[in-house]
Short mmCIF file of C-alpha atoms in Angstrom, two decimals:
data_model
loop_
_atom_site.label_atom_id
_atom_site.label_comp_id
_atom_site.label_asym_id
_atom_site.label_seq_id
_atom_site.Cartn_x
_atom_site.Cartn_y
_atom_site.Cartn_z
CA MET A 1 -12.17 9.03 -18.75
CA SER A 2 -10.61 10.20 -15.64
CA THR A 3 -7.88 12.94 -15.27
CA ILE A 4 -4.94 13.00 -12.69
CA ALA A 5 -4.33 16.47 -11.63
CA GLU A 6 -1.30 17.69 -9.42
CA PHE A 7 -1.33 21.26 -8.04
CA GLN A 8 -0.60 23.17 -4.94
CA ILE A 9 -2.43 25.88 -2.81
CA PRO A 10 -0.53 28.30 -0.47
CA ALA A 11 -1.13 27.29 3.13
CA SER A 12 -2.75 30.90 3.57
CA ASP A 13 -5.48 29.81 1.29
CA MET A 14 -5.84 26.43 2.64
CA ALA A 15 -5.22 25.98 6.44
CA MET A 16 -2.45 25.60 9.10
CA SER A 17 -0.24 28.20 7.49
CA SER A 18 0.95 29.35 11.12
CA THR A 19 1.76 25.74 11.91
CA LEU A 20 4.11 25.24 8.93
CA GLU A 21 5.67 28.62 9.55
CA ALA A 22 6.44 27.70 13.29
CA ALA A 23 7.62 24.62 12.11
CA PRO A 24 9.33 24.89 8.62
CA GLU A 25 11.10 21.72 8.65
CA ALA A 26 7.90 19.61 9.16
CA THR A 27 5.95 17.88 6.47
CA LEU A 28 2.29 17.18 7.16
CA GLU A 29 0.86 14.24 5.04
CA LEU A 30 -2.91 13.65 4.94
CA GLU A 31 -3.25 9.90 6.09
CA SER A 32 -4.68 7.79 3.15
CA SER A 33 -8.37 7.09 3.61
CA VAL A 34 -11.38 6.06 1.54
CA SER A 35 -13.55 8.13 3.99
CA LYS A 36 -15.11 11.52 2.83
CA THR A 37 -14.00 13.22 6.21
CA LEU A 38 -10.63 14.77 6.57
CA PRO A 39 -7.98 12.38 7.33
CA SER A 40 -5.37 12.29 10.19
CA LEU A 41 -2.18 13.88 9.65
CA TRP A 42 1.43 12.21 9.64
CA VAL A 43 3.97 14.72 10.74
CA SER A 44 7.75 13.85 9.87
CA GLY A 45 10.65 16.40 10.13
CA ALA A 46 9.94 17.83 13.73
CA THR A 47 9.82 16.75 17.17
CA CYS A 48 6.31 16.19 19.10
CA GLU A 49 7.09 19.32 21.22
CA THR A 50 7.80 21.55 18.15
CA ILE A 51 4.73 20.21 16.32
CA GLU A 52 2.47 20.66 19.14
CA ARG A 53 3.64 23.93 19.92
CA ALA A 54 3.10 25.02 16.49
CA PHE A 55 -0.56 23.48 16.45
CA ALA A 56 -1.39 25.37 19.56
CA GLY A 57 -0.45 28.71 18.24
CA ASP A 58 -2.33 27.89 14.97
CA PRO A 59 -5.70 29.91 14.89
CA THR A 60 -7.04 27.35 12.44
CA VAL A 61 -6.59 24.40 14.62
CA GLU A 62 -9.37 23.83 17.03
CA SER A 63 -7.82 20.75 18.77
CA PHE A 64 -5.26 17.93 18.11
CA GLU A 65 -4.68 14.57 19.47
CA LEU A 66 -1.42 12.31 19.16
CA VAL A 67 -2.61 8.86 18.14
CA ALA A 68 0.35 7.05 17.01
CA SER A 69 4.19 7.39 16.78
CA SER A 70 7.05 5.89 15.25
CA ASP A 71 10.81 6.13 15.03
CA ASP A 72 10.30 9.24 12.51
CA ARG A 73 6.54 10.07 12.08
CA LEU A 74 3.62 11.01 14.30
CA LEU A 75 0.14 10.83 13.51
CA TYR A 76 -2.33 13.31 14.74
CA ASP A 77 -5.86 13.79 14.74
CA VAL A 78 -6.40 17.37 14.10
CA ASP A 79 -9.73 19.45 14.33
CA CYS A 80 -9.43 22.13 11.81
CA GLU A 81 -12.58 23.57 10.35
CA ARG A 82 -11.21 25.63 7.61
CA ALA A 83 -9.20 22.84 6.20
CA GLN A 84 -12.16 20.42 6.63
CA ARG A 85 -14.12 23.04 4.52
CA ARG A 86 -11.33 23.41 1.71
CA TYR A 87 -11.26 19.62 1.64
CA ASP A 88 -14.92 19.17 0.96
CA GLU A 89 -14.72 21.77 -1.70
CA LEU A 90 -12.01 19.73 -3.40
CA LEU A 91 -14.33 16.71 -3.55
CA THR A 92 -17.66 18.38 -4.45
CA SER A 93 -17.18 17.75 -8.14
CA GLY A 94 -16.49 14.05 -7.60
CA GLY A 95 -12.79 14.45 -6.93
CA SER A 96 -10.81 11.67 -5.34
CA LEU A 97 -7.72 12.80 -3.05
CA LEU A 98 -4.68 10.57 -3.83
CA GLU A 99 -2.10 12.62 -2.15
CA GLY A 100 -1.93 15.46 0.16
CA ARG A 101 0.98 17.28 1.85
CA GLY A 102 1.87 20.36 3.45
CA VAL A 103 5.49 21.75 3.23
CA ASP A 104 7.14 24.85 2.81
CA GLY A 105 4.16 27.10 3.03
CA TRP A 106 2.05 24.93 0.59
CA TRP A 107 -0.43 22.37 0.34
CA GLN A 108 0.33 20.02 -2.64
CA PHE A 109 -2.26 17.65 -3.81
CA LYS A 110 -2.62 14.89 -6.31
CA MET A 111 -6.29 14.15 -7.06
CA ARG A 112 -8.40 11.79 -9.81
CA PHE A 113 -11.21 13.51 -11.29
CA ARG A 114 -13.95 11.75 -13.46
CA SER A 115 -13.27 13.82 -16.04
CA ARG A 116 -11.33 17.11 -16.97
CA GLU A 117 -14.54 19.04 -17.08
CA ASP A 118 -14.93 18.22 -13.10
CA LEU A 119 -11.33 19.20 -12.63
CA VAL A 120 -12.16 22.67 -14.34
CA ASP A 121 -15.33 23.05 -12.23
CA THR A 122 -13.23 22.51 -8.97
CA HIS A 123 -10.43 24.81 -10.14
CA GLU A 124 -13.11 27.56 -10.95
CA ARG A 125 -14.81 27.31 -7.61
CA LEU A 126 -11.86 27.67 -5.75
CA GLU A 127 -10.52 30.57 -7.91
CA GLU A 128 -14.07 32.26 -7.48
CA GLN A 129 -13.37 32.01 -3.66
CA GLY A 130 -10.12 33.97 -3.97
CA VAL A 131 -8.18 30.59 -3.47
CA THR A 132 -5.01 30.52 -5.41
CA VAL A 133 -4.60 27.13 -7.56
CA ASP A 134 -1.15 26.65 -9.09
CA LEU A 135 -1.53 23.46 -11.41
CA ILE A 136 1.65 21.62 -11.79
CA ARG A 137 0.44 18.70 -14.14
CA VAL A 138 -2.58 17.21 -15.57
CA THR A 139 -2.67 13.90 -16.99
CA ASP A 140 -5.73 12.01 -18.83
CA VAL A 141 -5.63 8.36 -18.59
CA THR A 142 -6.10 8.07 -22.21
CA THR A 143 -2.81 9.66 -22.64
CA VAL A 144 -0.85 6.70 -20.67
CA SER A 145 1.22 4.91 -23.29
CA THR A 146 0.10 1.51 -24.16
CA ALA A 147 2.87 0.67 -26.31
CA ASN A 148 4.01 -2.09 -24.09
CA THR A 149 0.85 -3.26 -22.70
CA ARG A 150 -2.51 -4.91 -23.82
CA LEU A 151 -4.48 -3.64 -21.26
CA THR A 152 -7.41 -1.44 -22.62
CA PRO A 153 -7.41 2.15 -21.24
CA GLU A 154 -10.39 1.27 -18.88
CA GLN A 155 -8.44 -1.81 -17.61
CA HIS A 156 -5.33 0.37 -17.17
CA GLU A 157 -7.60 2.83 -15.16
CA ALA A 158 -9.14 0.04 -12.88
CA LEU A 159 -6.09 -1.21 -12.08
CA THR A 160 -4.23 2.09 -11.46
CA ALA A 161 -7.16 3.18 -9.03
CA ALA A 162 -7.12 -0.17 -7.13
CA PHE A 163 -3.41 0.02 -6.62
CA GLU A 164 -3.73 3.86 -5.52
CA LYS A 165 -6.68 3.30 -3.34
CA GLY A 166 -5.17 0.23 -1.43
CA TYR A 167 -7.25 -2.39 -2.82
CA PHE A 168 -4.33 -4.88 -3.24
CA LYS A 169 -3.17 -4.18 0.23
CA ILE A 170 -3.56 -6.48 3.25
CA PRO A 171 -5.88 -5.99 4.88
CA ARG A 172 -7.70 -3.91 1.88
CA GLN A 173 -8.01 -0.26 2.51
CA ILE A 174 -11.17 -0.02 0.22
CA SER A 175 -13.87 -2.48 -0.97
CA MET A 176 -14.89 -3.20 -4.69
CA GLU A 177 -18.14 -1.24 -3.95
CA GLU A 178 -16.33 1.90 -2.97
CA LEU A 179 -13.73 1.70 -5.81
CA ALA A 180 -16.66 1.10 -8.31
CA SER A 181 -18.17 4.42 -6.89
CA GLU A 182 -14.87 6.23 -7.25
CA LEU A 183 -14.60 5.65 -10.81
CA GLY A 184 -18.50 6.13 -11.16
CA ILE A 185 -19.04 2.61 -12.63
CA SER A 186 -21.02 -0.32 -11.41
CA HIS A 187 -19.53 -2.97 -9.05
CA GLN A 188 -19.98 -5.73 -11.98
CA ALA A 189 -18.46 -3.33 -14.42
CA LEU A 190 -15.35 -3.04 -12.30
CA SER A 191 -15.01 -6.82 -11.44
CA GLU A 192 -15.21 -7.63 -15.01
CA ARG A 193 -12.57 -4.97 -15.83
CA LEU A 194 -10.41 -6.22 -13.10
CA ARG A 195 -10.69 -9.86 -13.97
CA ARG A 196 -9.81 -9.28 -17.57
CA ALA A 197 -6.89 -7.00 -16.77
CA TYR A 198 -5.54 -9.87 -14.52
CA GLY A 199 -5.91 -12.32 -17.43
CA THR A 200 -3.96 -10.02 -19.73
CA LEU A 201 -1.35 -9.37 -17.32
CA VAL A 202 -1.02 -13.21 -16.40
CA ASP A 203 -1.12 -14.32 -20.10
CA ALA A 204 1.67 -11.74 -21.01
CA GLU A 205 4.04 -13.15 -17.94
CA VAL A 206 3.22 -16.73 -18.51
CA GLN A 207 2.95 -17.21 -22.26
CA PRO A 208 6.53 -16.19 -23.04
CA ALA A 209 8.01 -18.63 -20.53
CA ASN A 210 6.07 -21.29 -21.94
CA GLU A 211 7.02 -20.58 -25.46
CA GLN A 212 10.67 -20.57 -24.14
CA SER A 213 10.44 -24.20 -22.46
CA ASN A 214 8.42 -25.44 -25.62
CA SER A 215 11.17 -24.36 -27.95
#
């Protein structure tokens, strides 16, 4: 059963420590992606001039390019070999990145691991390399309360992963095959879990209404 871990790593052990120091008001967020390459960075809390000056002065940043902007955020493609290396290490044991944020000198992560053992392997490997890993919260999917739901733990896990990975968004951000791979199950097994979960949720919503109308 999968495990959700929330932890933080000092930017000095990760990457872009100089950027976060030069732009202390900035928050860097990894863009959601199903790819195994380093996602782009959304920047908030700093102007284009400030963050680009910070990137330019950061020895861990090889290059950067502004690719999109909105009223309050900037999206950059950033070439950072050290960040890429750390990112690959986080995924080595089958981890899946759900959230990643750089702020106040730290990189904060939320990750899904196929088992607690995979989390332990990742933690030990990073610490052996001298990386400080500060675990904040660890939650096994089986510990999620089912007092108010008839979903099985497997159905709950599948629905949660589908929601977090953008399976229900338009357009979809992950395919059924990719999601099944993330969970370590077959495409057919995932399809069956989701169909049964949909049926359970619809039954829970529709049946009480029908009972009331027939009473």
